[in-house]
Amino acid sequence: MMKNQLAGLMKQAQAMQDNMKKAQDQLALIEVEGQSGAGLVKVVMTCKNDVKRVTIDPSLLADDKDMLEDLVAAAFNDAARKAEAASAEKMSGLTAGMQMPPGFQLPF
């Protein structure tokens, strides 16, 4: 009986690992957009934190360099938060029904 239970657990663990790999691959394809300055600066990145595009409204190019740098940083941070939320939502399906310790995050 114990051997069958262990085999079942191993099978479940392998299936979960396969599902996690598929989810990671899907996250690399999901893009989110962060904005700052009412959309004057936009950063598009994947849920794997690969920045794909940075768009800066031409009206900002003549403005203060420090302000532009702050807006780019804010847009990046906005995109990173959205990517984290999308990743958490995608991964929540994998951990449904599993008892996870408080504060535990999957390695993505």
CSV table of N, CA and C in Angstrom, one decimal:
chain,number,residue,atom,x,y,z
A,1,MET,N,0.8,-1.2,0.0
A,1,MET,CA,0.0,0.0,0.0
A,1,MET,C,0.9,1.3,0.0
A,2,MET,N,1.9,1.3,0.8
A,2,MET,CA,2.8,2.4,0.9
A,2,MET,C,3.5,2.7,-0.4
A,3,LYS,N,3.9,1.6,-1.1
A,3,LYS,CA,4.6,1.8,-2.3
A,3,LYS,C,3.7,2.4,-3.4
A,4,ASN,N,2.4,2.0,-3.4
A,4,ASN,CA,1.4,2.6,-4.3
A,4,ASN,C,1.2,4.1,-4.1
A,5,GLN,N,1.2,4.4,-2.8
A,5,GLN,CA,1.0,5.8,-2.4
A,5,GLN,C,2.2,6.7,-2.9
A,6,LEU,N,3.4,6.1,-2.7
A,6,LEU,CA,4.6,6.8,-3.1
A,6,LEU,C,4.6,7.0,-4.6
A,7,ALA,N,4.3,6.0,-5.3
A,7,ALA,CA,4.2,6.0,-6.8
A,7,ALA,C,3.2,7.1,-7.2
A,8,GLY,N,2.1,7.1,-6.5
A,8,GLY,CA,1.1,8.1,-6.9
A,8,GLY,C,1.5,9.5,-6.6
A,9,LEU,N,2.2,9.7,-5.5
A,9,LEU,CA,2.8,11.1,-5.2
A,9,LEU,C,3.8,11.5,-6.2
A,10,MET,N,4.7,10.5,-6.6
A,10,MET,CA,5.7,10.8,-7.6
A,10,MET,C,5.1,11.2,-9.0
A,11,LYS,N,4.0,10.5,-9.3
A,11,LYS,CA,3.3,10.8,-10.6
A,11,LYS,C,2.7,12.2,-10.5
A,12,GLN,N,2.1,12.5,-9.4
A,12,GLN,CA,1.5,13.8,-9.2
A,12,GLN,C,2.5,14.9,-9.3
A,13,ALA,N,3.7,14.7,-8.6
A,13,ALA,CA,4.8,15.7,-8.6
A,13,ALA,C,5.3,15.9,-10.1
A,14,GLN,N,5.4,14.8,-10.8
A,14,GLN,CA,5.9,14.9,-12.2
A,14,GLN,C,4.9,15.7,-13.1
A,15,ALA,N,3.6,15.4,-12.8
A,15,ALA,CA,2.5,16.1,-13.6
A,15,ALA,C,2.6,17.6,-13.2
A,16,MET,N,2.7,17.9,-12.0
A,16,MET,CA,2.8,19.3,-11.6
A,16,MET,C,4.0,20.0,-12.2
A,17,GLN,N,5.1,19.3,-12.2
A,17,GLN,CA,6.3,19.9,-12.8
A,17,GLN,C,6.1,20.2,-14.3
A,18,ASP,N,5.5,19.3,-14.9
A,18,ASP,CA,5.2,19.5,-16.4
A,18,ASP,C,4.3,20.7,-16.6
A,19,ASN,N,3.3,20.8,-15.7
A,19,ASN,CA,2.3,21.9,-15.8
A,19,ASN,C,3.0,23.2,-15.5
A,20,MET,N,3.9,23.2,-14.6
A,20,MET,CA,4.6,24.4,-14.2
A,20,MET,C,5.5,24.9,-15.4
A,21,LYS,N,6.1,23.9,-16.1
A,21,LYS,CA,7.0,24.2,-17.2
A,21,LYS,C,6.1,24.8,-18.3
A,22,LYS,N,5.0,24.3,-18.6
A,22,LYS,CA,4.1,24.8,-19.6
A,22,LYS,C,3.6,26.2,-19.2
A,23,ALA,N,3.3,26.4,-18.0
A,23,ALA,CA,2.9,27.8,-17.5
A,23,ALA,C,4.0,28.8,-17.6
A,24,GLN,N,5.2,28.4,-17.3
A,24,GLN,CA,6.4,29.3,-17.5
A,24,GLN,C,6.6,29.7,-18.9
A,25,ASP,N,6.4,28.7,-19.8
A,25,ASP,CA,6.5,29.0,-21.3
A,25,ASP,C,5.4,30.0,-21.7
A,26,GLN,N,4.2,29.8,-21.2
A,26,GLN,CA,3.1,30.7,-21.5
A,26,GLN,C,3.4,32.1,-21.0
A,27,LEU,N,4.0,32.2,-19.8
A,27,LEU,CA,4.2,33.5,-19.2
A,27,LEU,C,5.2,34.3,-20.0
A,28,ALA,N,6.1,33.6,-20.7
A,28,ALA,CA,7.1,34.3,-21.5
A,28,ALA,C,6.4,34.9,-22.7
A,29,LEU,N,5.2,34.5,-23.0
A,29,LEU,CA,4.5,35.1,-24.2
A,29,LEU,C,3.5,36.2,-23.8
A,30,ILE,N,3.1,36.2,-22.5
A,30,ILE,CA,2.2,37.2,-22.1
A,30,ILE,C,2.9,38.6,-21.9
A,31,GLU,N,2.3,39.6,-22.5
A,31,GLU,CA,2.9,40.9,-22.4
A,31,GLU,C,2.0,41.8,-21.6
A,32,VAL,N,2.6,42.7,-20.8
A,32,VAL,CA,1.9,43.7,-20.0
A,32,VAL,C,2.5,45.0,-20.3
A,33,GLU,N,1.6,46.1,-20.1
A,33,GLU,CA,2.1,47.4,-20.4
A,33,GLU,C,2.0,48.3,-19.1
A,34,GLY,N,3.1,48.9,-18.8
A,34,GLY,CA,3.2,49.8,-17.7
A,34,GLY,C,3.2,51.2,-18.2
A,35,GLN,N,2.6,52.2,-17.5
A,35,GLN,CA,2.6,53.5,-18.0
A,35,GLN,C,2.9,54.5,-16.9
A,36,SER,N,3.3,55.7,-17.3
A,36,SER,CA,3.5,56.8,-16.3
A,36,SER,C,3.3,58.1,-17.1
A,37,GLY,N,3.1,59.2,-16.3
A,37,GLY,CA,2.9,60.4,-16.9
A,37,GLY,C,1.6,60.4,-17.8
A,38,ALA,N,0.6,59.8,-17.3
A,38,ALA,CA,-0.7,59.7,-18.1
A,38,ALA,C,-0.5,59.1,-19.5
A,39,GLY,N,0.4,58.1,-19.5
A,39,GLY,CA,0.6,57.4,-20.8
A,39,GLY,C,1.7,58.0,-21.7
A,40,LEU,N,2.4,59.0,-21.2
A,40,LEU,CA,3.4,59.6,-22.0
A,40,LEU,C,4.6,58.7,-22.1
A,41,VAL,N,4.8,57.9,-21.1
A,41,VAL,CA,5.9,56.9,-21.2
A,41,VAL,C,5.3,55.5,-20.9
A,42,LYS,N,5.6,54.6,-21.8
A,42,LYS,CA,5.0,53.2,-21.7
A,42,LYS,C,6.2,52.2,-21.8
A,43,VAL,N,6.1,51.1,-21.0
A,43,VAL,CA,7.0,50.0,-21.1
A,43,VAL,C,6.2,48.8,-21.3
A,44,VAL,N,6.5,48.0,-22.3
A,44,VAL,CA,5.9,46.7,-22.5
A,44,VAL,C,6.9,45.6,-22.2
A,45,MET,N,6.5,44.7,-21.3
A,45,MET,CA,7.4,43.6,-20.9
A,45,MET,C,6.6,42.3,-20.8
A,46,THR,N,7.3,41.2,-20.9
A,46,THR,CA,6.7,39.9,-20.7
A,46,THR,C,6.6,39.6,-19.2
A,47,CYS,N,5.8,38.6,-18.8
A,47,CYS,CA,5.7,38.2,-17.4
A,47,CYS,C,6.9,37.5,-17.0
A,48,LYS,N,7.9,37.4,-17.8
A,48,LYS,CA,9.2,36.8,-17.4
A,48,LYS,C,10.2,38.0,-17.2
A,49,ASN,N,9.7,39.2,-17.2
A,49,ASN,CA,10.4,40.5,-17.0
A,49,ASN,C,11.4,40.8,-18.1
A,50,ASP,N,11.1,40.4,-19.3
A,50,ASP,CA,11.9,40.8,-20.5
A,50,ASP,C,11.2,42.0,-21.1
A,51,VAL,N,11.9,43.2,-21.1
A,51,VAL,CA,11.4,44.4,-21.7
A,51,VAL,C,11.4,44.3,-23.2
A,52,LYS,N,10.2,44.5,-23.8
A,52,LYS,CA,10.1,44.4,-25.2
A,52,LYS,C,10.2,45.8,-25.9
A,53,ARG,N,9.6,46.8,-25.2
A,53,ARG,CA,9.5,48.1,-25.9
A,53,ARG,C,9.4,49.2,-24.8
A,54,VAL,N,10.0,50.3,-25.1
A,54,VAL,CA,9.9,51.5,-24.3
A,54,VAL,C,9.4,52.6,-25.3
A,55,THR,N,8.3,53.2,-25.0
A,55,THR,CA,7.8,54.3,-25.9
A,55,THR,C,7.7,55.6,-25.1
A,56,ILE,N,8.3,56.6,-25.6
A,56,ILE,CA,8.4,57.9,-25.0
A,56,ILE,C,7.7,58.9,-25.9
A,57,ASP,N,6.7,59.6,-25.4
A,57,ASP,CA,6.1,60.7,-26.2
A,57,ASP,C,7.1,61.7,-26.6
A,58,PRO,N,7.1,62.1,-27.9
A,58,PRO,CA,8.1,63.1,-28.3
A,58,PRO,C,8.1,64.4,-27.5
A,59,SER,N,6.9,64.8,-27.0
A,59,SER,CA,6.8,66.0,-26.2
A,59,SER,C,7.7,66.0,-25.0
A,60,LEU,N,8.1,64.8,-24.5
A,60,LEU,CA,9.0,64.8,-23.3
A,60,LEU,C,10.4,64.9,-23.7
A,61,LEU,N,10.8,64.8,-24.9
A,61,LEU,CA,12.2,64.8,-25.2
A,61,LEU,C,12.9,66.1,-25.1
A,62,ALA,N,12.1,67.2,-25.1
A,62,ALA,CA,12.7,68.5,-24.9
A,62,ALA,C,12.6,68.9,-23.4
A,63,ASP,N,12.0,68.1,-22.6
A,63,ASP,CA,11.8,68.4,-21.2
A,63,ASP,C,13.0,68.0,-20.4
A,64,ASP,N,12.8,68.2,-19.1
A,64,ASP,CA,13.9,67.9,-18.1
A,64,ASP,C,14.3,66.4,-18.1
A,65,LYS,N,15.6,66.1,-18.3
A,65,LYS,CA,16.1,64.8,-18.3
A,65,LYS,C,15.8,64.0,-17.1
A,66,ASP,N,15.9,64.6,-15.9
A,66,ASP,CA,15.6,63.9,-14.6
A,66,ASP,C,14.1,63.5,-14.6
A,67,MET,N,13.2,64.3,-15.0
A,67,MET,CA,11.8,64.0,-15.0
A,67,MET,C,11.6,62.8,-16.0
A,68,LEU,N,12.2,62.8,-17.1
A,68,LEU,CA,12.0,61.7,-18.1
A,68,LEU,C,12.5,60.4,-17.5
A,69,GLU,N,13.7,60.5,-16.9
A,69,GLU,CA,14.2,59.3,-16.2
A,69,GLU,C,13.3,58.7,-15.2
A,70,ASP,N,12.7,59.6,-14.4
A,70,ASP,CA,11.8,59.2,-13.3
A,70,ASP,C,10.5,58.6,-14.0
A,71,LEU,N,10.0,59.1,-15.1
A,71,LEU,CA,8.9,58.6,-15.7
A,71,LEU,C,9.2,57.2,-16.3
A,72,VAL,N,10.3,57.0,-16.9
A,72,VAL,CA,10.7,55.7,-17.4
A,72,VAL,C,10.8,54.7,-16.3
A,73,ALA,N,11.4,55.0,-15.2
A,73,ALA,CA,11.5,54.1,-14.0
A,73,ALA,C,10.1,53.8,-13.5
A,74,ALA,N,9.2,54.8,-13.4
A,74,ALA,CA,7.8,54.6,-12.9
A,74,ALA,C,7.1,53.6,-13.9
A,75,ALA,N,7.2,53.8,-15.2
A,75,ALA,CA,6.5,53.0,-16.1
A,75,ALA,C,7.1,51.5,-16.0
A,76,PHE,N,8.4,51.4,-15.9
A,76,PHE,CA,8.9,50.0,-15.7
A,76,PHE,C,8.4,49.4,-14.5
A,77,ASN,N,8.3,50.1,-13.3
A,77,ASN,CA,7.8,49.5,-12.1
A,77,ASN,C,6.4,49.2,-12.2
A,78,ASP,N,5.6,50.0,-12.9
A,78,ASP,CA,4.2,49.7,-13.2
A,78,ASP,C,4.0,48.4,-14.0
A,79,ALA,N,4.9,48.2,-15.0
A,79,ALA,CA,4.8,47.0,-15.8
A,79,ALA,C,5.2,45.8,-15.0
A,80,ALA,N,6.3,46.0,-14.2
A,80,ALA,CA,6.7,44.8,-13.3
A,80,ALA,C,5.6,44.4,-12.4
A,81,ARG,N,4.9,45.3,-11.8
A,81,ARG,CA,3.8,45.0,-10.9
A,81,ARG,C,2.7,44.2,-11.6
A,82,LYS,N,2.4,44.7,-12.8
A,82,LYS,CA,1.4,44.0,-13.6
A,82,LYS,C,1.8,42.6,-14.1
A,83,ALA,N,3.1,42.5,-14.4
A,83,ALA,CA,3.6,41.2,-14.8
A,83,ALA,C,3.6,40.2,-13.6
A,84,GLU,N,3.9,40.7,-12.4
A,84,GLU,CA,3.8,39.9,-11.2
A,84,GLU,C,2.4,39.4,-10.9
A,85,ALA,N,1.4,40.3,-11.1
A,85,ALA,CA,0.0,40.0,-10.8
A,85,ALA,C,-0.5,39.0,-11.9
A,86,ALA,N,-0.1,39.1,-13.1
A,86,ALA,CA,-0.5,38.2,-14.2
A,86,ALA,C,0.2,36.8,-13.9
A,87,SER,N,1.4,36.8,-13.5
A,87,SER,CA,2.1,35.6,-13.2
A,87,SER,C,1.4,34.8,-12.0
A,88,ALA,N,1.1,35.6,-11.0
A,88,ALA,CA,0.4,35.0,-9.8
A,88,ALA,C,-1.0,34.4,-10.2
A,89,GLU,N,-1.7,35.1,-11.0
A,89,GLU,CA,-3.0,34.6,-11.5
A,89,GLU,C,-2.8,33.4,-12.3
A,90,LYS,N,-1.8,33.3,-13.2
A,90,LYS,CA,-1.6,32.2,-14.0
A,90,LYS,C,-1.2,31.0,-13.2
A,91,MET,N,-0.4,31.2,-12.2
A,91,MET,CA,0.1,30.1,-11.3
A,91,MET,C,-0.9,29.6,-10.3
A,92,SER,N,-1.9,30.5,-10.0
A,92,SER,CA,-2.8,30.1,-9.0
A,92,SER,C,-3.6,28.8,-9.3
A,93,GLY,N,-3.8,28.6,-10.6
A,93,GLY,CA,-4.4,27.4,-11.1
A,93,GLY,C,-3.6,26.2,-10.8
A,94,LEU,N,-2.3,26.3,-10.8
A,94,LEU,CA,-1.5,25.1,-10.6
A,94,LEU,C,-1.5,24.7,-9.1
A,95,THR,N,-1.6,25.7,-8.2
A,95,THR,CA,-1.6,25.4,-6.8
A,95,THR,C,-3.0,25.3,-6.2
A,96,ALA,N,-4.0,25.3,-7.0
A,96,ALA,CA,-5.4,25.2,-6.5
A,96,ALA,C,-5.5,23.9,-5.7
A,97,GLY,N,-6.0,24.0,-4.5
A,97,GLY,CA,-6.2,22.8,-3.7
A,97,GLY,C,-5.0,22.3,-2.9
A,98,MET,N,-3.9,23.0,-3.2
A,98,MET,CA,-2.6,22.6,-2.4
A,98,MET,C,-2.5,23.5,-1.3
A,99,GLN,N,-2.0,23.0,-0.2
A,99,GLN,CA,-1.8,23.8,1.0
A,99,GLN,C,-0.4,24.4,0.9
A,100,MET,N,-0.3,25.7,0.6
A,100,MET,CA,1.0,26.3,0.5
A,100,MET,C,1.3,27.1,1.8
A,101,PRO,N,2.5,27.1,2.3
A,101,PRO,CA,2.8,27.9,3.5
A,101,PRO,C,2.6,29.4,3.2
A,102,PRO,N,2.2,30.2,4.2
A,102,PRO,CA,2.0,31.6,4.1
A,102,PRO,C,3.3,32.3,3.5
A,103,GLY,N,3.0,33.1,2.5
A,103,GLY,CA,4.2,33.8,1.9
A,103,GLY,C,4.9,33.1,0.9
A,104,PHE,N,4.6,31.8,0.7
A,104,PHE,CA,5.3,31.0,-0.3
A,104,PHE,C,5.0,31.4,-1.7
A,105,GLN,N,6.0,31.6,-2.5
A,105,GLN,CA,5.9,32.0,-3.9
A,105,GLN,C,6.6,31.0,-4.8
A,106,LEU,N,6.0,30.7,-5.9
A,106,LEU,CA,6.6,29.8,-6.9
A,106,LEU,C,7.8,30.6,-7.5
A,107,PRO,N,8.8,29.9,-7.9
A,107,PRO,CA,10.0,30.5,-8.4
A,107,PRO,C,9.9,31.1,-9.8
A,108,PHE,N,9.0,32.1,-10.0
A,108,PHE,CA,8.9,32.8,-11.3
A,108,PHE,C,9.0,34.2,-11.1
